[in-house]
Structures are given as structure tokens and as C-alpha cells.
mmCIF file of C-alpha atoms and ligand atoms in Angstrom:
data_model
loop_
_atom_site.group_PDB
_atom_site.id
_atom_site.type_symbol
_atom_site.label_atom_id
_atom_site.label_comp_id
_atom_site.label_asym_id
_atom_site.label_seq_id
_atom_site.Cartn_x
_atom_site.Cartn_y
_atom_site.Cartn_z
ATOM 1 C CA MET A 27 164.014 153.569 38.065
ATOM 2 C CA ALA A 28 162.595 150.077 38.032
ATOM 3 C CA THR A 29 159.078 148.868 37.704
ATOM 4 C CA VAL A 30 158.274 145.164 37.481
ATOM 5 C CA LYS A 31 155.185 144.207 35.566
ATOM 6 C CA LEU A 32 153.684 140.735 35.625
ATOM 7 C CA LYS A 33 151.248 140.144 32.819
ATOM 8 C CA ASN A 34 148.954 137.086 32.936
ATOM 9 C CA LEU A 35 151.764 134.980 34.297
ATOM 10 C CA PHE A 36 151.393 131.199 34.562
ATOM 11 C CA LYS A 37 153.753 128.477 35.715
ATOM 12 C CA LYS A 38 153.340 124.730 35.430
ATOM 13 C CA TYR A 39 156.310 122.545 36.298
ATOM 14 C CA ASP A 40 156.848 119.714 33.822
ATOM 15 C CA GLU A 41 156.228 116.972 36.359
ATOM 16 C CA SER A 42 153.202 118.699 37.877
ATOM 17 C CA GLU A 43 149.521 118.288 37.049
ATOM 18 C CA ILE A 44 148.507 121.715 38.218
ATOM 19 C CA PHE A 45 149.638 125.286 37.763
ATOM 20 C CA SER A 46 151.834 126.563 40.591
ATOM 21 C CA VAL A 47 151.113 130.159 39.527
ATOM 22 C CA ASN A 48 147.811 131.119 37.923
ATOM 23 C CA ASN A 49 147.384 134.337 36.025
ATOM 24 C CA ALA A 50 149.481 136.560 38.254
ATOM 25 C CA ASP A 51 148.855 140.043 36.942
ATOM 26 C CA PHE A 52 150.134 143.070 38.819
ATOM 27 C CA THR A 53 152.716 145.819 38.657
ATOM 28 C CA ILE A 54 155.325 146.694 41.260
ATOM 29 C CA ALA A 55 155.985 150.422 41.177
ATOM 30 C CA ASP A 56 159.406 152.036 41.132
ATOM 31 C CA LYS A 57 160.873 152.144 44.678
ATOM 32 C CA GLU A 58 157.985 150.105 46.050
ATOM 33 C CA PHE A 59 158.365 147.370 48.683
ATOM 34 C CA VAL A 60 155.953 144.606 47.737
ATOM 35 C CA VAL A 61 155.536 141.484 49.854
ATOM 36 C CA LEU A 62 154.244 138.186 48.466
ATOM 37 C CA VAL A 63 152.703 136.246 51.331
ATOM 38 C CA GLY A 64 150.798 133.001 51.697
ATOM 39 C CA PRO A 65 151.052 129.499 53.108
ATOM 40 C CA SER A 66 153.870 127.177 52.080
ATOM 41 C CA GLY A 67 153.468 125.910 48.540
ATOM 42 C CA CYS A 68 151.201 128.746 47.339
ATOM 43 C CA GLY A 69 153.616 129.812 44.580
ATOM 44 C CA LYS A 70 155.555 132.712 46.142
ATOM 45 C CA SER A 71 159.047 131.448 45.357
ATOM 46 C CA THR A 72 157.998 130.319 41.902
ATOM 47 C CA THR A 73 156.721 133.836 41.137
ATOM 48 C CA LEU A 74 159.909 135.427 42.489
ATOM 49 C CA ARG A 75 162.131 132.986 40.609
ATOM 50 C CA MET A 76 160.354 133.788 37.359
ATOM 51 C CA ILE A 77 161.046 137.496 37.970
ATOM 52 C CA ALA A 78 164.674 136.580 38.661
ATOM 53 C CA GLY A 79 164.911 134.479 35.513
ATOM 54 C CA LEU A 80 165.734 131.342 37.500
ATOM 55 C CA GLU A 81 162.544 129.576 36.385
ATOM 56 C CA THR A 82 161.039 129.375 32.908
ATOM 57 C CA ILE A 83 157.690 131.051 32.280
ATOM 58 C CA THR A 84 154.894 128.748 31.068
ATOM 59 C CA ASP A 85 152.722 131.569 29.811
ATOM 60 C CA GLY A 86 152.509 135.340 30.188
ATOM 61 C CA GLN A 87 155.067 138.111 30.323
ATOM 62 C CA ILE A 88 157.380 139.868 32.712
ATOM 63 C CA PHE A 89 158.545 143.395 32.065
ATOM 64 C CA ILE A 90 161.272 145.211 33.958
ATOM 65 C CA ASP A 91 161.074 148.901 33.174
ATOM 66 C CA ASP A 92 158.899 148.179 30.165
ATOM 67 C CA GLU A 93 161.465 145.789 28.762
ATOM 68 C CA LEU A 94 160.140 142.289 28.112
ATOM 69 C CA VAL A 95 162.553 140.016 29.975
ATOM 70 C CA ASN A 96 161.013 136.585 29.301
ATOM 71 C CA ASP A 97 164.003 135.562 27.180
ATOM 72 C CA ILE A 98 166.666 137.589 28.950
ATOM 73 C CA PRO A 99 168.962 135.399 31.026
ATOM 74 C CA SER A 100 169.011 135.953 34.785
ATOM 75 C CA LYS A 101 172.482 137.433 34.830
ATOM 76 C CA ASP A 102 171.464 140.167 32.376
ATOM 77 C CA ARG A 103 168.307 141.267 34.187
ATOM 78 C CA ASN A 104 170.098 143.524 36.663
ATOM 79 C CA ILE A 105 168.336 142.046 39.685
ATOM 80 C CA ALA A 106 169.816 140.652 42.880
ATOM 81 C CA MET A 107 168.294 137.935 44.981
ATOM 82 C CA VAL A 108 168.736 137.123 48.653
ATOM 83 C CA PHE A 109 167.843 133.578 49.729
ATOM 84 C CA GLN A 110 166.774 131.995 53.006
ATOM 85 C CA ASN A 111 169.884 129.810 53.129
ATOM 86 C CA TYR A 112 172.226 132.767 52.359
ATOM 87 C CA ALA A 113 174.052 130.712 49.695
ATOM 88 C CA LEU A 114 177.499 132.049 50.679
ATOM 89 C CA TYR A 115 180.666 130.392 49.370
ATOM 90 C CA PRO A 116 182.200 128.700 52.437
ATOM 91 C CA HIS A 117 185.809 128.903 51.259
ATOM 92 C CA MET A 118 185.685 132.648 50.510
ATOM 93 C CA THR A 119 186.061 135.546 52.948
ATOM 94 C CA VAL A 120 183.166 137.899 53.543
ATOM 95 C CA PHE A 121 184.876 140.435 51.290
ATOM 96 C CA ASP A 122 185.234 137.946 48.441
ATOM 97 C CA ASN A 123 181.682 136.696 48.906
ATOM 98 C CA MET A 124 180.377 140.225 48.622
ATOM 99 C CA GLY A 125 182.580 141.153 45.697
ATOM 100 C CA PHE A 126 182.221 137.931 43.738
ATOM 101 C CA GLY A 127 179.284 139.035 41.599
ATOM 102 C CA LEU A 128 181.228 142.147 40.534
ATOM 103 C CA LYS A 129 184.426 140.169 39.927
ATOM 104 C CA ILE A 130 182.786 137.772 37.483
ATOM 105 C CA ARG A 131 181.278 140.792 35.738
ATOM 106 C CA LYS A 132 184.855 142.078 35.358
ATOM 107 C CA PHE A 133 184.521 145.219 37.482
ATOM 108 C CA PRO A 134 187.856 146.956 38.214
ATOM 109 C CA LYS A 135 189.421 145.952 41.504
ATOM 110 C CA LYS A 136 189.214 149.465 42.905
ATOM 111 C CA GLU A 137 185.507 149.791 42.253
ATOM 112 C CA ILE A 138 184.859 146.366 43.820
ATOM 113 C CA GLU A 139 186.721 147.502 46.914
ATOM 114 C CA GLU A 140 184.820 150.751 47.127
ATOM 115 C CA ARG A 141 181.450 149.141 46.721
ATOM 116 C CA VAL A 142 182.121 146.286 49.171
ATOM 117 C CA ASN A 143 183.472 148.691 51.778
ATOM 118 C CA ALA A 144 180.498 150.989 51.384
ATOM 119 C CA ALA A 145 177.996 148.149 51.649
ATOM 120 C CA ALA A 146 179.826 146.695 54.648
ATOM 121 C CA LYS A 147 179.598 150.068 56.332
ATOM 122 C CA THR A 148 175.884 150.350 55.585
ATOM 123 C CA LEU A 149 175.319 146.906 57.106
ATOM 124 C CA ASP A 150 177.723 147.403 60.009
ATOM 125 C CA ILE A 151 179.873 144.410 59.084
ATOM 126 C CA SER A 152 183.158 146.194 58.183
ATOM 127 C CA GLU A 153 185.056 144.358 60.876
ATOM 128 C CA LEU A 154 183.966 140.987 59.481
ATOM 129 C CA LEU A 155 185.322 141.348 55.966
ATOM 130 C CA LYS A 156 188.275 139.012 56.481
ATOM 131 C CA ARG A 157 186.274 136.238 58.097
ATOM 132 C CA LYS A 158 184.889 133.092 56.486
ATOM 133 C CA PRO A 159 181.117 132.388 56.659
ATOM 134 C CA LYS A 160 181.553 129.619 59.238
ATOM 135 C CA GLN A 161 183.004 132.206 61.651
ATOM 136 C CA LEU A 162 179.809 134.234 61.515
ATOM 137 C CA SER A 163 176.499 134.072 63.372
ATOM 138 C CA GLY A 164 173.267 133.514 61.439
ATOM 139 C CA GLY A 165 172.414 137.193 61.558
ATOM 140 C CA GLN A 166 175.858 138.190 60.300
ATOM 141 C CA ARG A 167 175.672 135.706 57.443
ATOM 142 C CA GLN A 168 172.305 137.123 56.463
ATOM 143 C CA ARG A 169 173.827 140.617 56.390
ATOM 144 C CA VAL A 170 176.619 139.394 54.138
ATOM 145 C CA ALA A 171 174.020 137.916 51.782
ATOM 146 C CA VAL A 172 172.214 141.257 51.714
ATOM 147 C CA GLY A 173 175.540 143.021 51.205
ATOM 148 C CA ARG A 174 176.301 140.857 48.214
ATOM 149 C CA ALA A 175 173.050 142.081 46.677
ATOM 150 C CA ILE A 176 173.689 145.749 47.533
ATOM 151 C CA VAL A 177 177.112 145.920 45.874
ATOM 152 C CA ARG A 178 175.543 144.946 42.594
ATOM 153 C CA GLN A 179 173.419 148.129 42.695
ATOM 154 C CA PRO A 180 170.669 146.221 40.979
ATOM 155 C CA LYS A 181 167.451 147.624 39.568
ATOM 156 C CA VAL A 182 165.398 145.266 41.694
ATOM 157 C CA PHE A 183 166.056 143.376 44.932
ATOM 158 C CA LEU A 184 164.347 140.027 45.392
ATOM 159 C CA PHE A 185 164.174 138.409 48.838
ATOM 160 C CA ASP A 186 162.993 134.851 49.389
ATOM 161 C CA GLU A 187 162.206 134.290 53.089
ATOM 162 C CA PRO A 188 165.548 135.838 54.072
ATOM 163 C CA LEU A 189 164.815 135.885 57.786
ATOM 164 C CA SER A 190 163.298 132.440 58.277
ATOM 165 C CA ASN A 191 166.501 130.891 59.642
ATOM 166 C CA LEU A 192 166.960 133.534 62.352
ATOM 167 C CA ASP A 193 165.634 133.392 65.885
ATOM 168 C CA ALA A 194 162.574 135.487 66.731
ATOM 169 C CA LYS A 195 164.396 138.453 68.248
ATOM 170 C CA LEU A 196 166.939 138.762 65.470
ATOM 171 C CA ARG A 197 164.167 138.415 62.909
ATOM 172 C CA VAL A 198 162.433 141.500 64.298
ATOM 173 C CA GLN A 199 165.721 143.437 64.275
ATOM 174 C CA MET A 200 166.614 142.432 60.684
ATOM 175 C CA ARG A 201 163.072 143.261 59.636
ATOM 176 C CA SER A 202 163.541 146.896 60.581
ATOM 177 C CA GLU A 203 167.036 146.914 59.089
ATOM 178 C CA ILE A 204 165.706 145.802 55.722
ATOM 179 C CA ILE A 205 162.960 148.428 55.906
ATOM 180 C CA SER A 206 165.451 151.183 56.616
ATOM 181 C CA LEU A 207 167.735 149.817 53.911
ATOM 182 C CA HIS A 208 164.850 150.094 51.490
ATOM 183 C CA ARG A 209 164.317 153.713 52.490
ATOM 184 C CA ARG A 210 167.999 154.588 52.111
ATOM 185 C CA LEU A 211 168.599 152.765 48.798
ATOM 186 C CA GLU A 212 165.291 153.905 47.293
ATOM 187 C CA ALA A 213 165.190 150.595 45.472
ATOM 188 C CA THR A 214 162.370 148.439 44.178
ATOM 189 C CA MET A 215 162.083 145.369 46.406
ATOM 190 C CA VAL A 216 159.991 142.204 46.190
ATOM 191 C CA TYR A 217 159.971 140.215 49.389
ATOM 192 C CA VAL A 218 158.569 136.714 49.917
ATOM 193 C CA THR A 219 157.454 135.395 53.295
ATOM 194 C CA HIS A 220 154.920 132.983 54.769
ATOM 195 C CA ASP A 221 154.705 135.183 57.878
ATOM 196 C CA GLN A 222 151.779 137.614 57.768
ATOM 197 C CA VAL A 223 153.268 139.757 60.551
ATOM 198 C CA GLU A 224 156.406 140.244 58.453
ATOM 199 C CA ALA A 225 154.224 141.109 55.478
ATOM 200 C CA MET A 226 152.113 143.581 57.429
ATOM 201 C CA THR A 227 155.073 145.345 59.045
ATOM 202 C CA MET A 228 157.265 145.549 55.945
ATOM 203 C CA GLY A 229 155.138 145.904 52.854
ATOM 204 C CA ASP A 230 154.025 149.089 51.117
ATOM 205 C CA ARG A 231 151.674 146.667 49.444
ATOM 206 C CA ILE A 232 151.002 143.008 50.042
ATOM 207 C CA VAL A 233 150.062 140.307 47.528
ATOM 208 C CA VAL A 234 148.243 137.437 49.274
ATOM 209 C CA MET A 235 148.476 134.090 47.456
ATOM 210 C CA LYS A 236 146.894 130.699 47.976
ATOM 211 C CA ASP A 237 147.181 127.566 45.817
ATOM 212 C CA GLY A 238 148.825 129.554 43.020
ATOM 213 C CA PHE A 239 146.094 132.177 42.880
ATOM 214 C CA ILE A 240 146.354 135.750 44.022
ATOM 215 C CA GLN A 241 143.635 136.399 46.583
ATOM 216 C CA GLN A 242 144.046 140.118 47.157
ATOM 217 C CA ILE A 243 146.528 142.921 46.612
ATOM 218 C CA GLY A 244 146.527 145.960 48.864
ATOM 219 C CA THR A 245 148.178 147.994 51.554
ATOM 220 C CA PRO A 246 148.432 146.324 54.985
ATOM 221 C CA LEU A 247 145.444 148.256 56.298
ATOM 222 C CA GLU A 248 143.323 147.618 53.214
ATOM 223 C CA LEU A 249 143.834 143.891 53.688
ATOM 224 C CA TYR A 250 143.167 144.169 57.406
ATOM 225 C CA ASN A 251 140.042 146.311 57.209
ATOM 226 C CA THR A 252 138.493 145.088 53.977
ATOM 227 C CA PRO A 253 139.596 141.511 53.287
ATOM 228 C CA LYS A 254 138.137 140.381 49.983
ATOM 229 C CA ASN A 255 137.413 136.836 51.031
ATOM 230 C CA LEU A 256 137.359 134.454 53.958
ATOM 231 C CA PHE A 257 140.906 133.254 53.299
ATOM 232 C CA VAL A 258 142.419 136.719 53.477
ATOM 233 C CA ALA A 259 140.279 137.591 56.477
ATOM 234 C CA GLY A 260 141.611 134.576 58.368
ATOM 235 C CA PHE A 261 145.196 134.850 57.159
ATOM 236 C CA ILE A 262 145.867 138.516 57.896
ATOM 237 C CA GLY A 263 145.716 139.579 61.527
ATOM 238 C CA SER A 264 146.994 138.140 64.756
ATOM 239 C CA PRO A 265 145.192 136.961 66.790
ATOM 240 C CA PRO A 266 142.977 136.012 63.873
ATOM 241 C CA MET A 267 139.485 137.234 63.044
ATOM 242 C CA ASN A 268 136.662 135.303 64.711
ATOM 243 C CA PHE A 269 134.284 133.465 62.392
ATOM 244 C CA ILE A 270 130.749 132.672 63.545
ATOM 245 C CA ASN A 271 128.028 130.911 61.539
ATOM 246 C CA VAL A 272 124.944 133.095 61.457
ATOM 247 C CA LYS A 273 121.628 133.395 59.695
ATOM 248 C CA ILE A 274 120.252 136.730 58.549
ATOM 249 C CA VAL A 275 116.751 137.035 59.993
ATOM 250 C CA LYS A 276 114.107 139.726 60.474
ATOM 251 C CA LYS A 277 112.988 140.366 64.053
ATOM 252 C CA ASP A 278 110.598 143.118 65.115
ATOM 253 C CA GLY A 279 110.979 144.603 61.645
ATOM 254 C CA LYS A 280 114.777 144.758 61.917
ATOM 255 C CA LEU A 281 117.482 142.640 60.332
ATOM 256 C CA HIS A 282 119.476 140.572 62.822
ATOM 257 C CA VAL A 283 122.289 138.103 62.747
ATOM 258 C CA ASP A 284 121.105 134.954 64.513
ATOM 259 C CA ALA A 285 123.764 132.567 65.787
ATOM 260 C CA GLY A 286 121.369 130.455 67.874
ATOM 261 C CA VAL A 287 122.808 131.468 71.236
ATOM 262 C CA PHE A 288 122.589 135.128 70.369
ATOM 263 C CA SER A 289 120.802 137.373 67.966
ATOM 264 C CA LEU A 290 122.094 140.875 67.372
ATOM 265 C CA ALA A 291 120.704 143.729 65.271
ATOM 266 C CA LEU A 292 122.748 144.550 62.203
ATOM 267 C CA ASP A 293 124.517 147.878 62.143
ATOM 268 C CA LYS A 294 122.726 150.665 60.260
ATOM 269 C CA GLY A 295 125.540 150.889 57.776
ATOM 270 C CA THR A 296 125.208 147.290 56.693
ATOM 271 C CA VAL A 297 121.446 146.812 56.699
ATOM 272 C CA GLU A 298 120.820 147.866 53.132
ATOM 273 C CA LYS A 299 123.423 145.616 51.620
ATOM 274 C CA MET A 300 122.491 142.671 53.835
ATOM 275 C CA SER A 301 118.751 142.803 53.209
ATOM 276 C CA ALA A 302 119.265 140.720 50.057
ATOM 277 C CA PHE A 303 120.558 137.919 52.313
ATOM 278 C CA GLU A 304 117.545 137.601 54.582
ATOM 279 C CA GLY A 305 117.015 133.895 55.391
ATOM 280 C CA LYS A 306 120.551 133.006 54.236
ATOM 281 C CA SER A 307 123.279 131.325 56.276
ATOM 282 C CA LEU A 308 126.559 133.233 56.227
ATOM 283 C CA ILE A 309 129.822 133.474 58.128
ATOM 284 C CA MET A 310 130.222 136.590 60.198
ATOM 285 C CA GLY A 311 133.776 137.758 60.813
ATOM 286 C CA LEU A 312 134.683 140.014 63.728
ATOM 287 C CA ARG A 313 138.183 140.860 64.887
ATOM 288 C CA PRO A 314 139.066 140.294 68.558
ATOM 289 C CA GLU A 315 139.447 144.024 69.200
ATOM 290 C CA ASP A 316 135.849 144.593 68.070
ATOM 291 C CA ILE A 317 134.497 142.365 70.821
ATOM 292 C CA HIS A 318 134.241 144.329 74.040
ATOM 293 C CA ASP A 319 134.024 143.567 77.715
ATOM 294 C CA ASN A 320 130.642 144.895 78.851
ATOM 295 C CA HIS A 321 130.874 144.004 82.503
ATOM 296 C CA GLU A 322 130.225 147.588 83.548
ATOM 297 C CA LYS A 323 127.267 147.762 81.139
ATOM 298 C CA THR A 324 128.759 150.853 79.545
ATOM 299 C CA ASP A 325 129.233 149.633 76.019
ATOM 300 C CA SER A 326 126.788 150.999 73.494
ATOM 301 C CA HIS A 327 127.171 148.082 71.108
ATOM 302 C CA PRO A 328 124.641 145.227 71.130
ATOM 303 C CA GLY A 329 125.648 142.279 73.237
ATOM 304 C CA PHE A 330 124.805 139.098 75.069
ATOM 305 C CA ASN A 331 126.202 136.896 77.820
ATOM 306 C CA SER A 332 128.743 134.194 77.103
ATOM 307 C CA ASP A 333 130.743 131.702 79.180
ATOM 308 C CA VAL A 334 134.458 132.352 79.523
ATOM 309 C CA ASP A 335 136.600 129.389 78.524
ATOM 310 C CA ILE A 336 140.279 130.385 78.713
ATOM 311 C CA ILE A 337 142.118 133.577 79.651
ATOM 312 C CA GLU A 338 145.459 134.623 78.235
ATOM 313 C CA PRO A 339 146.892 137.587 80.157
ATOM 314 C CA LEU A 340 149.623 139.215 78.070
ATOM 315 C CA GLY A 341 150.337 142.159 80.329
ATOM 316 C CA ALA A 342 149.172 145.117 78.240
ATOM 317 C CA GLU A 343 146.032 143.273 77.202
ATOM 318 C CA THR A 344 144.142 140.061 77.888
ATOM 319 C CA TYR A 345 142.799 137.601 75.361
ATOM 320 C CA VAL A 346 139.523 136.180 76.600
ATOM 321 C CA HIS A 347 138.296 133.040 74.877
ATOM 322 C CA PHE A 348 134.552 132.461 75.049
ATOM 323 C CA LYS A 349 132.677 129.262 74.416
ATOM 324 C CA THR A 350 128.954 129.192 74.601
ATOM 325 C CA GLY A 351 126.284 126.923 73.117
ATOM 326 C CA GLY A 352 128.651 125.509 70.522
ATOM 327 C CA ILE A 353 130.189 128.783 69.339
ATOM 328 C CA ALA A 354 133.655 129.977 70.244
ATOM 329 C CA PHE A 355 135.194 133.424 69.813
ATOM 330 C CA MET A 356 137.914 135.537 71.345
ATOM 331 C CA GLY A 357 137.966 139.104 72.561
ATOM 332 C CA LYS A 358 140.957 141.319 73.138
ATOM 333 C CA PHE A 359 140.241 143.075 76.418
ATOM 334 C CA ARG A 360 142.073 145.549 78.584
ATOM 335 C CA ALA A 361 144.592 144.005 80.954
ATOM 336 C CA ILE A 362 142.373 144.725 83.950
ATOM 337 C CA THR A 363 139.310 142.741 82.901
ATOM 338 C CA LEU A 364 137.680 140.869 85.773
ATOM 339 C CA ALA A 365 136.719 137.971 83.532
ATOM 340 C CA LYS A 366 138.234 134.702 84.726
ATOM 341 C CA ALA A 367 138.591 131.277 83.152
ATOM 342 C CA GLY A 368 135.270 129.563 83.824
ATOM 343 C CA SER A 369 133.310 132.784 84.510
ATOM 344 C CA PRO A 370 129.728 132.056 83.459
ATOM 345 C CA SER A 371 127.515 134.498 81.560
ATOM 346 C CA TRP A 372 130.039 137.212 80.998
ATOM 347 C CA PRO A 373 128.552 140.224 79.184
ATOM 348 C CA VAL A 374 130.191 140.931 75.846
ATOM 349 C CA ALA A 375 129.368 143.539 73.238
ATOM 350 C CA PHE A 376 129.954 143.204 69.479
ATOM 351 C CA ASP A 377 130.840 146.255 67.442
ATOM 352 C CA MET A 378 128.543 145.278 64.602
ATOM 353 C CA SER A 379 129.739 148.171 62.442
ATOM 354 C CA LYS A 380 132.992 146.217 62.067
ATOM 355 C CA ALA A 381 131.366 142.897 61.177
ATOM 356 C CA ARG A 382 132.263 141.347 57.801
ATOM 357 C CA PHE A 383 130.154 138.733 56.064
ATOM 358 C CA PHE A 384 131.284 135.832 53.909
ATOM 359 C CA ASP A 385 129.740 133.123 51.814
ATOM 360 C CA PRO A 386 130.307 129.809 53.656
ATOM 361 C CA ALA A 387 130.662 127.831 50.413
ATOM 362 C CA GLN A 388 134.300 128.633 49.636
ATOM 363 C CA ASP A 389 137.031 130.553 51.376
ATOM 364 C CA SER A 390 137.900 132.213 48.092
ATOM 365 C CA SER A 391 134.334 133.420 47.450
ATOM 366 C CA PRO A 392 134.134 137.210 47.419
ATOM 367 C CA SER A 393 133.107 138.731 50.708
ATOM 368 C CA ILE A 394 129.550 140.013 50.930
ATOM 369 C CA PHE A 395 130.255 142.996 53.091
HETATM 370 P P1 LIG B 414 156.104 128.730 48.160
HETATM 371 O O1 LIG B 414 157.373 129.450 47.871
HETATM 372 O O2 LIG B 414 154.922 129.619 48.220
HETATM 373 O O3 LIG B 414 156.197 127.867 49.370
HETATM 374 P P2 LIG B 414 156.642 127.367 45.653
HETATM 375 O O4 LIG B 414 156.597 128.457 44.668
HETATM 376 O O5 LIG B 414 157.995 126.884 46.056
HETATM 377 O O6 LIG B 414 155.780 127.749 46.931
HETATM 378 O O7 LIG B 414 155.863 126.112 45.099
HETATM 379 C C1 LIG B 414 154.580 126.240 44.525
HETATM 380 C C2 LIG B 414 154.140 124.888 44.044
HETATM 381 O O8 LIG B 414 154.991 124.456 42.998
HETATM 382 C C3 LIG B 414 154.193 123.794 45.113
HETATM 383 O O9 LIG B 414 153.080 122.971 44.927
HETATM 384 C C4 LIG B 414 155.485 123.095 44.821
HETATM 385 O O10 LIG B 414 155.395 121.746 45.214
HETATM 386 C C5 LIG B 414 155.604 123.208 43.315
HETATM 387 N N1 LIG B 414 157.003 123.247 42.906
HETATM 388 C C6 LIG B 414 157.936 124.146 43.301
HETATM 389 N N2 LIG B 414 159.127 123.930 42.695
HETATM 390 C C7 LIG B 414 158.945 122.831 41.914
HETATM 391 C C8 LIG B 414 159.790 122.089 41.036
HETATM 392 N N3 LIG B 414 161.067 122.421 40.837
HETATM 393 N N4 LIG B 414 159.252 121.042 40.376
HETATM 394 C C9 LIG B 414 157.954 120.686 40.555
HETATM 395 N N5 LIG B 414 157.091 121.347 41.372
HETATM 396 C C10 LIG B 414 157.585 122.404 42.030
HETATM 397 MG MG1 LIG B 415 159.177 129.407 48.938
#
């Protein structure tokens, strides 16, 4: 059992003018896998390090299992942290690296052996126990670092960008290993990354941060389908959401979005909410998969013709970049689209029921729809 509760948490470093973490306030449930994600410098590591007790808290409270831990030293919090740089002792064997935390806590030799051997088996590194870190590959070192955390049997696991030093293929493999480890250990885990794909694929819930402020907390699909602001909309999803400047206008008695080169009727489901914005300039967001190829004129969504700029054939699908009258957007089409780079006036259809609308003033302004 371990919940982690952050209560109005603030952090300002002594030498800094601004707060690196502003009013972080959320609870990580027992056995939950929560990912903190955001661009470099947004305060992810600072938040994690405060949970770990490696950084002082400027204001607010942290509870682990309802126990206030603000003044409890890191070593007594029963948490284990895995870092990006592994932080292994170069002169020690893998076995000694993994057992070190237990040794300094005066665990009996036999129990250390049992726990290290069990963790090594879980991580498939039993045959490496006698080696030194320099005799290991990056992926093996990372496993040792995770093993060192597992043997502690901590209440909470904290990971700070643990996969960032690995090559792309190994990263994907370790990603699924950590997910399955989470399932097997049934442990509470907090995982920091700047990579939104890692966040989306790993997290039960994701906390999106920017400039020290939490932008949104939700499941991967909540963030994907209902981003709360322009920042989250642009950050989550790959390829990213298209943003087009539009004006809400009335035409023939119906509300339209007018982008200059095209004007499309709003979806029935959005009309009521959007009527308050008639005459206003907004940003419309539409994901690439909601822009359809309408070459066969079969699509029932409203559309218009646009010039094709670039084509990216990926095999299973094709990314088609359009540029027309000063606006650019990208559609994710089937692999067999006939659109070619430079094709003029290609018919596209927009699934307006999926359109999101944002205030252009600030990327942290709440979304309109
Ligand atoms: P992230 O992990 O999201 O990349 P950090 O939590 O490391 O971001 O940093 C958040 C902000 O706090 C950044 O502006 C960073 O420069 C600042 N910061 C981090 N550590 C220190 C420190 N020890 N002293 C002063 N400022 C720091
Ligand atoms: Mg960091």
C-alpha cells in the first residue's frame, strides 16, 4: 500500500527568481503508474526529487500513505529512485551494486543474496552478477539500476528519464519491460520523461507540466481526446494536432469556421457552445487522422480543395502535408492515396465533430470546446 499525495507544493531554488514548481496538487493512487511529462526545465525532476526527499520543499506538503514526509530524510521514506545516468558504483560488481542499499541498512547476508538473486532473475541479468558496470551494455546497466531499486522492496518507485540514454529500439523494449514489471510488482510508480510517446504508452495517468505549472492530469486518452488547452493539444499526439486560425461567422443562417481559403459549417454538436463566439477569432485544432482524403468524393464530412505540399509515405499510412493560401495542415491518409507532392486542388474533408477550439491569446488558456 502506498499513495503519494502532493498538497499545494511549491519549489523555488535559492538562486532562482521564479518558482520551478507551482502549486502541484494531486494524488498518486496505490499501485498506480503516473507519468510526469513536459519539455525540459518544466519542473519534472524537481517534483520527483521533492517526493524522494532529495530536494527541500519551499511550501506545501507531501504525504506517503497519509504520513507527512516533509521532514523525513530520504533514506527513511522507503522509496527507491532510478536515474537516467544509472549512478552505478564502477568498482563494484553487479551483485554488490544491487545489494549495496540493503547492506548499508544492515540486512543479513542471506536475505541480501536472496533478494538480489530474485531481482536478477526477474530482470534476466543473473549471468551478469559478477561483472563490473563497465563490462555491461547501456541496456544492461539500466537493468542493474532498476534491480537495485527492486531489491529494496520500496513503497514507491521513482524513475527520472531512465531510458533517455538508450538507443531507440532498446528504449521501446525497456519501456514494455518496465510496464510488465509494474504489473508484476503491483507497486506505485512515478515516472518522469520529456517524451510524450513514452508517457502515452506507459502511464495509467499522465501529469503534463510546463514552466512549473501543471497543465492537465488525465489518462492518455483523456489528454488525447479532450486536451484542456493549446499547449496540451500540441504536446500530446504524434504527428501533432493541426492548428488553423479561424473566425466564427454566420453564413446562410448557420455557424461556420472561416479560415479565408475555406469556410466549413460547424458540427451540430458544437454549434450551441460556439454560438457565443460568433465574430471571434479562434484557433481550431484538428488531428491528422480527422482530415480525410476525399478524392473519390465519398466522404460525408464538409471539405474543400487544397494544394499538396509534401508527401511522407510510411508504408502503412501516408502523411500528406497541405499548403494553401497561407495555411498549412497535415492529413494522415491511407497508404494508397493518389495524392502526390505538388498535386493542386486536392479534395480534403474535415471531420468537424472532432474539431477543438482554443483562445489564441495564450497556450495555457482553457480550451473553448
Ligand atoms: P525538468 O526535469 O522538467 O527538465 P527541472 O525540475 O530539472 O526540470 O528544473 C526545473 C527548473 O528549475 C529549471 O528552470 C531549472 O533550471 C531549475 N533548477 C533545477 N535544479 C536547480 C538547482 N539545483 N538550482 C537552481 N535551479 C534549478
Ligand atoms: Mg529532469
